[in-house]
XYZ file of C-alpha atoms in Angstrom:
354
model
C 110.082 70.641 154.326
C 109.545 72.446 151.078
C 106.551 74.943 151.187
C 104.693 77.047 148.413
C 102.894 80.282 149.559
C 100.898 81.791 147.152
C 99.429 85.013 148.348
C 98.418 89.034 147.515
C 100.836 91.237 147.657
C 101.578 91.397 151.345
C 103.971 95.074 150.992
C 100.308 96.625 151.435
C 99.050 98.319 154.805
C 96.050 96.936 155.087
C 94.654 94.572 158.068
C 94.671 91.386 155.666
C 98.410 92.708 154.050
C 99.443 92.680 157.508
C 97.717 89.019 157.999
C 99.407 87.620 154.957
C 103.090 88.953 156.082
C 102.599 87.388 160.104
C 101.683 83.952 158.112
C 104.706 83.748 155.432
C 107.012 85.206 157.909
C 105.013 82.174 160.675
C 106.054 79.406 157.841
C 109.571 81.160 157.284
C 110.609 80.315 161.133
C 109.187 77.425 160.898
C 110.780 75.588 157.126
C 113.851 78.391 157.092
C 113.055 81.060 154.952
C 115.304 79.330 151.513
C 112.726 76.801 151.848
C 109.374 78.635 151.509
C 108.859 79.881 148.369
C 106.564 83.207 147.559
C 103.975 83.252 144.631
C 102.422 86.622 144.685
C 98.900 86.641 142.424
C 98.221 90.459 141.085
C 95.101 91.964 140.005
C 95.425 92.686 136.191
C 93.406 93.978 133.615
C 90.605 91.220 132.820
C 90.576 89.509 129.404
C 87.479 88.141 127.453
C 89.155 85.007 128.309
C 89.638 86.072 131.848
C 85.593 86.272 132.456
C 84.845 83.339 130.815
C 87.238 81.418 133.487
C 86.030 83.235 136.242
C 82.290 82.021 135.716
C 83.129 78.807 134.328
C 86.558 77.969 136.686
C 85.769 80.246 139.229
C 89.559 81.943 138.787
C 89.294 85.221 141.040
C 91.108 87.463 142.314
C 94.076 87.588 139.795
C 93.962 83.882 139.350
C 93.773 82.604 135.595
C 94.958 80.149 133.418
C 98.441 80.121 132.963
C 98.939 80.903 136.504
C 97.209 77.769 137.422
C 98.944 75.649 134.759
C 102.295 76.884 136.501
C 101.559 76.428 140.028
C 100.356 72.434 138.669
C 103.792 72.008 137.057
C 105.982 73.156 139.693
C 103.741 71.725 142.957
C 105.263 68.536 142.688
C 108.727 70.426 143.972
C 106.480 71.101 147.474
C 105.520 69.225 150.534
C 103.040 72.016 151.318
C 101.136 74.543 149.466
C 99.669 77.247 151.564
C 97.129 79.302 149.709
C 96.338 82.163 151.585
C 92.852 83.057 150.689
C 89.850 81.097 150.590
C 88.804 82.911 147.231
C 91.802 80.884 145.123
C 89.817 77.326 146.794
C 89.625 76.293 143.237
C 93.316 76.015 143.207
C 92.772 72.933 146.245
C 90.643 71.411 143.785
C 93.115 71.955 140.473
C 96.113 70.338 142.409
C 93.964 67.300 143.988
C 92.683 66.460 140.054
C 96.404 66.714 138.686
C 97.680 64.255 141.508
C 99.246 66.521 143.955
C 100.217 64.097 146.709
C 101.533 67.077 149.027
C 99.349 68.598 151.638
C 97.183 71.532 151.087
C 96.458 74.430 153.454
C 93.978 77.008 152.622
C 94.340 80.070 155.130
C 90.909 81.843 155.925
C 91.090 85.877 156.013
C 87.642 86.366 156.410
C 84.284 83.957 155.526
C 84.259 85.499 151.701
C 80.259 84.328 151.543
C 79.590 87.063 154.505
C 82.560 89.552 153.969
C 82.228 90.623 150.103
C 80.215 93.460 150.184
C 77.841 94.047 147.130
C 76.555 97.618 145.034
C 73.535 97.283 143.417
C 74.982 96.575 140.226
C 77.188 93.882 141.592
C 73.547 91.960 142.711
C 71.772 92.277 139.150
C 75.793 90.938 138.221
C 75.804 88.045 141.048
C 76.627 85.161 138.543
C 79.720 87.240 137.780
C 80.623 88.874 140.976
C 80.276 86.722 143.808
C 79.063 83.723 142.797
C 82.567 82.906 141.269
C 84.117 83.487 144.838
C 81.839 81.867 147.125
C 82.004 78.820 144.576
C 85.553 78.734 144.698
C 85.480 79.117 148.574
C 83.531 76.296 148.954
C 85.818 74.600 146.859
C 89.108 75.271 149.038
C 86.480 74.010 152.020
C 86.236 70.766 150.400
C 89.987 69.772 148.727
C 92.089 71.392 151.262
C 93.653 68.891 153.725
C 93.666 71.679 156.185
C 91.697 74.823 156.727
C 92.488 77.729 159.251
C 90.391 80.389 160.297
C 90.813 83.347 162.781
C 87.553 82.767 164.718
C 84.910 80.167 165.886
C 82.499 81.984 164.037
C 84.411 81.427 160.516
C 85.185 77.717 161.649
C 81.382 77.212 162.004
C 80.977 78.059 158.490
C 83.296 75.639 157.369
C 81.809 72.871 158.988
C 78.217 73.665 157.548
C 79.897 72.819 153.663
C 81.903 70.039 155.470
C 81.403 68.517 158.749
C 84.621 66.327 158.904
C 86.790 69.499 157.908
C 90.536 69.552 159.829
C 90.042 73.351 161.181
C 92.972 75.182 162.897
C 91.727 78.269 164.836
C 94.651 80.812 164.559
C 93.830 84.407 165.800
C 95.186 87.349 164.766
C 98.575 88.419 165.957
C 101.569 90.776 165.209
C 105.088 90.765 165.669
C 106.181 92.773 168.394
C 107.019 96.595 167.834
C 105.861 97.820 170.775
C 108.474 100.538 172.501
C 107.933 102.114 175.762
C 108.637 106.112 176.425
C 107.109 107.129 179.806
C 106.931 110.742 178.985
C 104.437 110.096 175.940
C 102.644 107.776 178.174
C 102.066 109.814 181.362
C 98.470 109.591 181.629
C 96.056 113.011 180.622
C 94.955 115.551 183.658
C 91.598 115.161 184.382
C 90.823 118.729 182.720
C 92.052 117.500 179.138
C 90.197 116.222 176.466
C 89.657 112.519 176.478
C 92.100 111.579 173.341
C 90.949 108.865 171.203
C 92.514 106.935 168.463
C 91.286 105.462 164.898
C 93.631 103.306 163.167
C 92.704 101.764 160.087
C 92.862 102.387 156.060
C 90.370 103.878 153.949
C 88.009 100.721 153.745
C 84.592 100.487 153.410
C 83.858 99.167 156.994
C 86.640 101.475 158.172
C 85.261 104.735 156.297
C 81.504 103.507 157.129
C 81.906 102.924 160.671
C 83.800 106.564 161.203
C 81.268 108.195 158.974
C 78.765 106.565 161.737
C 80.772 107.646 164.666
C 81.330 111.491 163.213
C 77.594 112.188 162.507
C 76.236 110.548 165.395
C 78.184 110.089 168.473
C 81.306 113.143 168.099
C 78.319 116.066 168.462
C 77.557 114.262 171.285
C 80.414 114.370 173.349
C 83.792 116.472 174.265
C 86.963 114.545 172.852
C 90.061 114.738 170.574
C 90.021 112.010 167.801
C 92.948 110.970 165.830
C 92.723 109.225 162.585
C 95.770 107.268 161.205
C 95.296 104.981 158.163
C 96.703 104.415 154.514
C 94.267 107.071 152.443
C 92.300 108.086 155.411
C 93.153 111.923 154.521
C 91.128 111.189 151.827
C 88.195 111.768 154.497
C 85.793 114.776 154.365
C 86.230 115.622 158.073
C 89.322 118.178 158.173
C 87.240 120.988 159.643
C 85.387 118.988 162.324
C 86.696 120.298 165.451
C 89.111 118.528 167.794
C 89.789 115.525 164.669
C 93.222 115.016 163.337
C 93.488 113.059 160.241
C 96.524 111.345 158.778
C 97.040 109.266 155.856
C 99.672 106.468 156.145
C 102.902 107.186 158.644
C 105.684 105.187 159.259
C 105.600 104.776 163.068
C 102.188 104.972 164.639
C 103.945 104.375 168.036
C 103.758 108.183 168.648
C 99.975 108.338 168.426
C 99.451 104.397 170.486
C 101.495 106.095 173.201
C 99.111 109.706 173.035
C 96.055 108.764 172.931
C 93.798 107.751 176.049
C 91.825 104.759 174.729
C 90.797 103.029 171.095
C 87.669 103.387 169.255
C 86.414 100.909 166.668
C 83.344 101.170 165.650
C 82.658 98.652 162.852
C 79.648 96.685 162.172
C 80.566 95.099 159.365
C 83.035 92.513 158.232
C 84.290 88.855 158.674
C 87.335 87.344 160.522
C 89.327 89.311 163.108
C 90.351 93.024 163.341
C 93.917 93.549 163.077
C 93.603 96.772 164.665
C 92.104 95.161 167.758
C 95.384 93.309 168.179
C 97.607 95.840 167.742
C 95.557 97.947 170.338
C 96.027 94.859 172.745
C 99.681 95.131 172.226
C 100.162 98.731 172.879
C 98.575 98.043 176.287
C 95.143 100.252 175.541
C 91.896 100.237 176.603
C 89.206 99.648 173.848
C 85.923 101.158 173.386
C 84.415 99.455 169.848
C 81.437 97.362 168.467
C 80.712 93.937 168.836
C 82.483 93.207 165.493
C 85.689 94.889 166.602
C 85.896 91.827 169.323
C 84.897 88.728 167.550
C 87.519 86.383 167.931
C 88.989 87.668 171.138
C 88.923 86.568 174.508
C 89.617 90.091 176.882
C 88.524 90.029 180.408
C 85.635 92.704 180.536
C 87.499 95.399 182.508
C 89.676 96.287 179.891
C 87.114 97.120 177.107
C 83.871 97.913 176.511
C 81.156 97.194 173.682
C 79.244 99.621 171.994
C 76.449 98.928 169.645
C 74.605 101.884 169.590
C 75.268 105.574 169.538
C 73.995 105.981 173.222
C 75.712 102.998 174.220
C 79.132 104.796 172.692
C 78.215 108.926 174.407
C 77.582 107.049 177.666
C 80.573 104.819 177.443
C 83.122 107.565 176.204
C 81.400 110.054 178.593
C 82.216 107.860 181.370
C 85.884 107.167 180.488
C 86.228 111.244 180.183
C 85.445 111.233 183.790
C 87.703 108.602 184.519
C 90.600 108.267 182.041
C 92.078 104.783 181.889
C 96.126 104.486 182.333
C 97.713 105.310 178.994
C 99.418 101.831 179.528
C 97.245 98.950 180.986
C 99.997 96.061 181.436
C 97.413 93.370 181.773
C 96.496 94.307 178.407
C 99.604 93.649 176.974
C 99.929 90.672 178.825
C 97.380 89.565 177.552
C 98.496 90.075 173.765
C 101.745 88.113 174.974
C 99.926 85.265 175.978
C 97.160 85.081 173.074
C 97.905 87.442 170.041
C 101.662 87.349 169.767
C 103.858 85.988 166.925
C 105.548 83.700 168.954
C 101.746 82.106 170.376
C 101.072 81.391 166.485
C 104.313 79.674 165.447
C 103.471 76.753 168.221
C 99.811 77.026 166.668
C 100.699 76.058 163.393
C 103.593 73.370 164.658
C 101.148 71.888 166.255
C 99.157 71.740 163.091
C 102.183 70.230 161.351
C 102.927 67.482 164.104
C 106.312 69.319 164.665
């Protein structure tokens, strides 16, 4: 089994970089790793031509012409092509109309219709902005032989374009890097601060949902925050009180095993939150949004949802009163069973009829 994964770059730290890598390194233990084969589409600068393909093609994303024609001429060579990103659905429909005979996944990050967030400018622009995207999503919806999403929600989607879709539901998940230290876990005294922990880059529904949480909920209450993310020093909040910001670090076991609980407040997005997961696996409890959950299934002891800004003093108020263990093993038994590597290998043999 010969497969061709065409993808972003995946050497990124984002949630969807770290998405991409779990998948090609999924199909890599899976085929054998000589017999997957990596075609990485990068952003460069955009050509007359470039535009005119985009509204006409619906190429996005990196994708034009001659990357197209090569992926055509060397598909034949592949038993599956995994496209991971429903923006590049045009390519489902390229291959199907030059008689690829192979089988075609596309791989859904987020629903691109609900996730791409739009300026001003990019409205007046729709017919070159989004339209191109959502056109070509709908297009990997209806050519691909089989779609997978990370939640019920995005599945749902699919099956409004196309009600006799082949859907795989695979969740997030991460390989495992957890390492134990007791001494960095011992849990707080009851007379220290209640430490929470941010981890995320500097995207827009990280940096909106902290700009939220800063000037609404942090006056409110007594805690230490830590923010860890790719850019995230890049944040105007150095000389808040009690919040520690860091840009990107190599081991962010060090602050997992420090803090006291997880905060995630976002409101805004599509798929799963990668950061959820990785909490899970850490063992930690979870104080975030509605959003920050979709997609997971975590009995309702060992988290709680926040909506509002009362609903997050209250809830972090509480936990300052009583601090949860550092390490909550049902927690990360729970990431064993559900959100580990290992659980989405079988996922996608299963998928494969292996």
């Amino acid at each position: 089994m010969k497969i061709l994964f065409i993808s972003t770059n995946c050497s990124d730290n984002g949630g969807g970089a770290v998405i991409t890598k779990r998948n090609l390194d999924v199909l890599k233990e899976i085929a054998g790793t000589n017999n997957v084969l990596v075609i990485t589409i990068e952003k460069q600068r955009t050509k007359l031509s470039d535009v005119v393909d985009r509204c006409t093609k619906h190429y996005v994303v990196g994708l034009n012409s001659s990357l197209v024609k090569k992926i055509i001429q060397i598909s034949k060579d592949f038993d599956i092509i995994w496209i991971d990103g429903s923006f590049w659905g045009r390519l489902a429909k390229e291959l199907k109309h030059n008689g690829y005979q192979g089988r075609i996944i596309t791989f859904f990050h987020n629903v691109e219709k609900y996730f791409r967030k739009r300026n001003f400018f990019q409205t007046l622009m729709y017919p070159l902005y989004n339209r191109p995207i959502i056109k070509s999503e709908i297009e990997g919806i209806v050519y691909s032989d089989n779609l997978i999403a990370l939640t019920k929600r995005d599945a749902n989607y699919i099956k409004k374009i196309k009600s006799n879709a082949s859907i795989t539901i695979l969740p997030s998940s991460i390989k495992d890097s957890f390492i134990s230290d007791k001494e960095t876990q011992k849990n707080s005294s009851e007379k220290s601060l209640l430490k929470l922990l941010f981890v995320g880059s500097y995207f827009y529904a990280n940096v909106n949902g902290l700009t939220w949480f800063i000037k609404n909920v942090i006056p409110k209450i007594n805690v230490e925050l830590t923010i860890v993310g790719s850019n995230m020093d890049r944040l105007p909040f150095h000389s808040i009180k009690n919040i520690h910001i860091h840009g990107f670090v190599p081991d962010l076991g060090v602050f997992y095993r420090n803090c006291d609980a997880i905060i995630s407040p976002i409101f805004e997005g599509s798929g799963m939150k990668t950061k959820t997961t990785e909490a899970l696996m850490w063992g930690k409890y979870i104080i975030g949004s509605h959003e920050a959950f979709v997609g997971f299934t975590i009995p309702r002891d060992l988290y709680k949802e926040c909506n509002t800004a009362d609903e997050f003093i209250n809830g972090i108020n509480m936990l300052s009163n009583n601090k949860p263990p550092k390490f909550i093993k049902e927690v990360r038994d729970l990431y064993l069973e559900k959100y580990s590597f290992n659980n989405s290998v079988d996922i996608i043999k299963r998928m494969l009829n292996l």
